[in-house]
């Protein structure tokens, strides 16, 4: 999925309006300047983006104005999920060396064979990683979807629709 691909989610509600694209974007810009529309930015003369906060990862809600209708889609911001995934993967291997050194230093009974530490430490730390990833993505998806729907209500009010 590319950076601009829509996220897999339920369809967000659209807003019907009698305003043209320029008037819609102008009203939304005013709303953003008053601090009521987080992360607002114009993407083109017919589209805009606003933040859709989710925990731990945020998405961007992209709105498109066409034929008196404002439609929305959610797009993942890839930087933080990618950093989280890399951290999950990369943190396992240095931990093996640290744990092997700790066990051999503090416990005289522990076998002085690196493979023994690998045999129990890697499954202990790597097996929960996919579960942690799934939980983080599900929470983010639900949170950003809820925030997007709240933002759509604000936009509807601002447009008088």
PDB file of C-alpha atoms in Angstrom:
ATOM      1  CA  UNK A   1       0.000   0.000   0.000  1.00  0.00           C
ATOM      2  CA  UNK A   2       1.433   3.371  -0.956  1.00  0.00           C
ATOM      3  CA  UNK A   3       1.651   6.324   1.422  1.00  0.00           C
ATOM      4  CA  UNK A   4      -1.445   7.850  -0.163  1.00  0.00           C
ATOM      5  CA  UNK A   5      -3.582   4.724  -0.259  1.00  0.00           C
ATOM      6  CA  UNK A   6      -6.806   4.901   1.747  1.00  0.00           C
ATOM      7  CA  UNK A   7      -6.851   2.986   4.999  1.00  0.00           C
ATOM      8  CA  UNK A   8      -9.053  -0.070   5.359  1.00  0.00           C
ATOM      9  CA  UNK A   9     -12.016   1.198   7.375  1.00  0.00           C
ATOM     10  CA  UNK A  10     -15.764   1.683   7.301  1.00  0.00           C
ATOM     11  CA  UNK A  11     -16.951   4.302   4.859  1.00  0.00           C
ATOM     12  CA  UNK A  12     -16.846   7.799   6.334  1.00  0.00           C
ATOM     13  CA  UNK A  13     -19.973   9.906   5.872  1.00  0.00           C
ATOM     14  CA  UNK A  14     -19.980  12.524   3.115  1.00  0.00           C
ATOM     15  CA  UNK A  15     -21.373  16.041   3.405  1.00  0.00           C
ATOM     16  CA  UNK A  16     -23.698  17.564   0.818  1.00  0.00           C
ATOM     17  CA  UNK A  17     -23.319  21.319   0.472  1.00  0.00           C
ATOM     18  CA  UNK A  18     -24.469  24.131  -1.802  1.00  0.00           C
ATOM     19  CA  UNK A  19     -21.012  25.765  -1.540  1.00  0.00           C
ATOM     20  CA  UNK A  20     -18.372  25.486  -4.259  1.00  0.00           C
ATOM     21  CA  UNK A  21     -14.908  24.072  -3.527  1.00  0.00           C
ATOM     22  CA  UNK A  22     -13.314  27.485  -2.982  1.00  0.00           C
ATOM     23  CA  UNK A  23     -15.920  28.522  -0.409  1.00  0.00           C
ATOM     24  CA  UNK A  24     -15.634  25.167   1.389  1.00  0.00           C
ATOM     25  CA  UNK A  25     -11.859  25.464   1.675  1.00  0.00           C
ATOM     26  CA  UNK A  26     -12.119  29.103   2.751  1.00  0.00           C
ATOM     27  CA  UNK A  27     -14.504  28.238   5.600  1.00  0.00           C
ATOM     28  CA  UNK A  28     -12.343  25.335   6.694  1.00  0.00           C
ATOM     29  CA  UNK A  29      -9.255  27.553   6.651  1.00  0.00           C
ATOM     30  CA  UNK A  30     -11.029  30.038   8.937  1.00  0.00           C
ATOM     31  CA  UNK A  31     -12.020  27.184  11.247  1.00  0.00           C
ATOM     32  CA  UNK A  32      -8.398  25.990  11.355  1.00  0.00           C
ATOM     33  CA  UNK A  33      -7.088  29.494  12.121  1.00  0.00           C
ATOM     34  CA  UNK A  34      -9.403  29.581  15.144  1.00  0.00           C
ATOM     35  CA  UNK A  35      -7.807  26.333  16.334  1.00  0.00           C
ATOM     36  CA  UNK A  36     -10.871  24.178  15.657  1.00  0.00           C
ATOM     37  CA  UNK A  37      -9.466  22.008  12.844  1.00  0.00           C
ATOM     38  CA  UNK A  38      -6.169  20.345  13.783  1.00  0.00           C
ATOM     39  CA  UNK A  39      -3.600  19.780  11.065  1.00  0.00           C
ATOM     40  CA  UNK A  40      -5.581  21.488   8.300  1.00  0.00           C
ATOM     41  CA  UNK A  41      -3.737  21.933   5.018  1.00  0.00           C
ATOM     42  CA  UNK A  42      -4.823  22.545   1.456  1.00  0.00           C
ATOM     43  CA  UNK A  43      -3.769  19.740  -0.850  1.00  0.00           C
ATOM     44  CA  UNK A  44      -5.203  21.244  -4.046  1.00  0.00           C
ATOM     45  CA  UNK A  45      -7.981  23.598  -5.137  1.00  0.00           C
ATOM     46  CA  UNK A  46     -10.502  20.799  -4.409  1.00  0.00           C
ATOM     47  CA  UNK A  47      -8.965  18.816  -1.549  1.00  0.00           C
ATOM     48  CA  UNK A  48      -7.619  19.236   1.962  1.00  0.00           C
ATOM     49  CA  UNK A  49      -6.154  17.211   4.786  1.00  0.00           C
ATOM     50  CA  UNK A  50      -6.787  17.301   8.540  1.00  0.00           C
ATOM     51  CA  UNK A  51      -5.411  15.250  11.404  1.00  0.00           C
ATOM     52  CA  UNK A  52      -7.278  12.170  12.602  1.00  0.00           C
ATOM     53  CA  UNK A  53      -5.702  11.379  15.946  1.00  0.00           C
ATOM     54  CA  UNK A  54      -5.431   7.781  17.073  1.00  0.00           C
ATOM     55  CA  UNK A  55      -3.355   6.206  19.771  1.00  0.00           C
ATOM     56  CA  UNK A  56      -0.531   5.302  19.266  1.00  0.00           C
ATOM     57  CA  UNK A  57      -0.531   6.199  15.536  1.00  0.00           C
ATOM     58  CA  UNK A  58      -2.312   9.039  13.751  1.00  0.00           C
ATOM     59  CA  UNK A  59      -3.840   9.147  10.302  1.00  0.00           C
ATOM     60  CA  UNK A  60      -4.777  11.992   8.016  1.00  0.00           C
ATOM     61  CA  UNK A  61      -8.322  12.524   6.830  1.00  0.00           C
ATOM     62  CA  UNK A  62      -8.330  13.697   3.236  1.00  0.00           C
ATOM     63  CA  UNK A  63     -11.422  15.553   2.071  1.00  0.00           C
ATOM     64  CA  UNK A  64     -12.331  16.058  -1.584  1.00  0.00           C
ATOM     65  CA  UNK A  65     -14.947  18.541  -2.803  1.00  0.00           C
ATOM     66  CA  UNK A  66     -16.755  17.485  -6.007  1.00  0.00           C
ATOM     67  CA  UNK A  67     -20.170  18.502  -7.318  1.00  0.00           C
ATOM     68  CA  UNK A  68     -21.485  19.920  -4.051  1.00  0.00           C
ATOM     69  CA  UNK A  69     -20.319  16.934  -2.022  1.00  0.00           C
ATOM     70  CA  UNK A  70     -17.406  16.636   0.393  1.00  0.00           C
ATOM     71  CA  UNK A  71     -16.174  13.049   0.650  1.00  0.00           C
ATOM     72  CA  UNK A  72     -13.544  11.738   3.062  1.00  0.00           C
ATOM     73  CA  UNK A  73     -10.958   8.985   3.319  1.00  0.00           C
ATOM     74  CA  UNK A  74      -8.372   8.118   5.964  1.00  0.00           C
ATOM     75  CA  UNK A  75      -4.697   7.758   5.042  1.00  0.00           C
ATOM     76  CA  UNK A  76      -2.023   6.302   7.323  1.00  0.00           C
ATOM     77  CA  UNK A  77       0.906   8.475   8.321  1.00  0.00           C
ATOM     78  CA  UNK A  78       3.646   5.896   7.821  1.00  0.00           C
ATOM     79  CA  UNK A  79       6.571   7.270   9.845  1.00  0.00           C
ATOM     80  CA  UNK A  80       5.536   6.236  13.363  1.00  0.00           C
ATOM     81  CA  UNK A  81       4.183   2.758  12.532  1.00  0.00           C
ATOM     82  CA  UNK A  82       7.366   2.065  10.572  1.00  0.00           C
ATOM     83  CA  UNK A  83       9.541   3.202  13.485  1.00  0.00           C
ATOM     84  CA  UNK A  84       7.498   1.034  15.875  1.00  0.00           C
ATOM     85  CA  UNK A  85       7.864  -2.012  13.620  1.00  0.00           C
ATOM     86  CA  UNK A  86      11.611  -1.523  13.189  1.00  0.00           C
ATOM     87  CA  UNK A  87      12.002  -1.123  16.963  1.00  0.00           C
ATOM     88  CA  UNK A  88      10.084  -4.341  17.585  1.00  0.00           C
ATOM     89  CA  UNK A  89      12.279  -6.241  15.157  1.00  0.00           C
ATOM     90  CA  UNK A  90      15.652  -4.699  15.996  1.00  0.00           C
ATOM     91  CA  UNK A  91      15.299  -4.781  19.770  1.00  0.00           C
ATOM     92  CA  UNK A  92      15.294  -8.592  19.960  1.00  0.00           C
ATOM     93  CA  UNK A  93      18.868  -9.307  18.860  1.00  0.00           C
ATOM     94  CA  UNK A  94      20.810  -6.901  21.123  1.00  0.00           C
ATOM     95  CA  UNK A  95      18.726  -8.173  24.022  1.00  0.00           C
ATOM     96  CA  UNK A  96      20.017 -11.716  23.457  1.00  0.00           C
ATOM     97  CA  UNK A  97      23.614 -10.616  23.987  1.00  0.00           C
ATOM     98  CA  UNK A  98      22.715  -8.501  26.994  1.00  0.00           C
ATOM     99  CA  UNK A  99      20.694 -11.284  28.611  1.00  0.00           C
ATOM    100  CA  UNK A 100      23.408 -13.902  27.941  1.00  0.00           C
ATOM    101  CA  UNK A 101      26.014 -11.661  29.535  1.00  0.00           C
ATOM    102  CA  UNK A 102      23.745 -10.932  32.519  1.00  0.00           C
ATOM    103  CA  UNK A 103      22.889 -14.586  33.115  1.00  0.00           C
ATOM    104  CA  UNK A 104      26.531 -15.699  32.909  1.00  0.00           C
ATOM    105  CA  UNK A 105      27.682 -12.888  35.205  1.00  0.00           C
ATOM    106  CA  UNK A 106      25.099 -13.262  37.950  1.00  0.00           C
ATOM    107  CA  UNK A 107      24.281 -16.957  37.930  1.00  0.00           C
ATOM    108  CA  UNK A 108      27.143 -19.421  38.094  1.00  0.00           C
ATOM    109  CA  UNK A 109      24.827 -22.341  37.327  1.00  0.00           C
ATOM    110  CA  UNK A 110      23.767 -20.885  33.975  1.00  0.00           C
ATOM    111  CA  UNK A 111      25.344 -22.741  31.011  1.00  0.00           C
ATOM    112  CA  UNK A 112      28.029 -20.722  29.255  1.00  0.00           C
ATOM    113  CA  UNK A 113      26.623 -21.442  25.797  1.00  0.00           C
ATOM    114  CA  UNK A 114      25.131 -18.618  23.739  1.00  0.00           C
ATOM    115  CA  UNK A 115      22.700 -20.924  21.945  1.00  0.00           C
ATOM    116  CA  UNK A 116      20.967 -21.712  25.261  1.00  0.00           C
ATOM    117  CA  UNK A 117      20.061 -18.056  25.739  1.00  0.00           C
ATOM    118  CA  UNK A 118      18.929 -17.805  22.099  1.00  0.00           C
ATOM    119  CA  UNK A 119      16.733 -20.884  22.540  1.00  0.00           C
ATOM    120  CA  UNK A 120      14.571 -19.309  25.245  1.00  0.00           C
ATOM    121  CA  UNK A 121      15.054 -15.542  24.824  1.00  0.00           C
ATOM    122  CA  UNK A 122      14.189 -15.157  21.136  1.00  0.00           C
ATOM    123  CA  UNK A 123      10.813 -16.965  21.358  1.00  0.00           C
ATOM    124  CA  UNK A 124      10.024 -15.093  24.589  1.00  0.00           C
ATOM    125  CA  UNK A 125      10.562 -11.693  22.953  1.00  0.00           C
ATOM    126  CA  UNK A 126       9.745 -12.303  19.274  1.00  0.00           C
ATOM    127  CA  UNK A 127       6.465 -14.217  19.625  1.00  0.00           C
ATOM    128  CA  UNK A 128       4.536 -11.327  21.243  1.00  0.00           C
ATOM    129  CA  UNK A 129       5.682  -8.860  18.517  1.00  0.00           C
ATOM    130  CA  UNK A 130       2.906  -9.647  15.986  1.00  0.00           C
ATOM    131  CA  UNK A 131       0.311  -9.416  18.760  1.00  0.00           C
ATOM    132  CA  UNK A 132       1.705  -6.038  19.897  1.00  0.00           C
ATOM    133  CA  UNK A 133       1.621  -4.827  16.273  1.00  0.00           C
ATOM    134  CA  UNK A 134      -1.980  -5.948  15.803  1.00  0.00           C
ATOM    135  CA  UNK A 135      -3.150  -4.352  19.065  1.00  0.00           C
ATOM    136  CA  UNK A 136      -1.419  -1.049  18.232  1.00  0.00           C
ATOM    137  CA  UNK A 137      -2.883  -0.930  14.718  1.00  0.00           C
ATOM    138  CA  UNK A 138      -6.423  -1.828  15.878  1.00  0.00           C
ATOM    139  CA  UNK A 139      -6.362   0.827  18.601  1.00  0.00           C
ATOM    140  CA  UNK A 140      -5.040   3.407  16.162  1.00  0.00           C
ATOM    141  CA  UNK A 141      -7.630   2.496  13.547  1.00  0.00           C
ATOM    142  CA  UNK A 142     -10.510   2.763  16.024  1.00  0.00           C
ATOM    143  CA  UNK A 143      -9.257   5.991  17.614  1.00  0.00           C
ATOM    144  CA  UNK A 144      -8.543   7.800  14.355  1.00  0.00           C
ATOM    145  CA  UNK A 145     -11.855   6.663  12.864  1.00  0.00           C
ATOM    146  CA  UNK A 146     -13.725   8.057  15.881  1.00  0.00           C
ATOM    147  CA  UNK A 147     -11.801  11.351  15.736  1.00  0.00           C
ATOM    148  CA  UNK A 148     -12.418  11.606  11.983  1.00  0.00           C
ATOM    149  CA  UNK A 149     -16.165  11.270  12.496  1.00  0.00           C
ATOM    150  CA  UNK A 150     -16.076  13.992  15.180  1.00  0.00           C
ATOM    151  CA  UNK A 151     -14.124  16.227  12.788  1.00  0.00           C
ATOM    152  CA  UNK A 152     -16.660  15.590  10.018  1.00  0.00           C
ATOM    153  CA  UNK A 153     -19.390  16.827  12.380  1.00  0.00           C
ATOM    154  CA  UNK A 154     -17.379  20.027  12.972  1.00  0.00           C
ATOM    155  CA  UNK A 155     -16.937  20.481   9.228  1.00  0.00           C
ATOM    156  CA  UNK A 156     -20.660  19.907   8.644  1.00  0.00           C
ATOM    157  CA  UNK A 157     -21.471  22.636  11.189  1.00  0.00           C
ATOM    158  CA  UNK A 158     -18.945  25.038   9.637  1.00  0.00           C
ATOM    159  CA  UNK A 159     -20.428  24.493   6.177  1.00  0.00           C
ATOM    160  CA  UNK A 160     -23.981  24.890   7.428  1.00  0.00           C
ATOM    161  CA  UNK A 161     -24.952  21.555   5.907  1.00  0.00           C
TER     162      UNK A 161
END
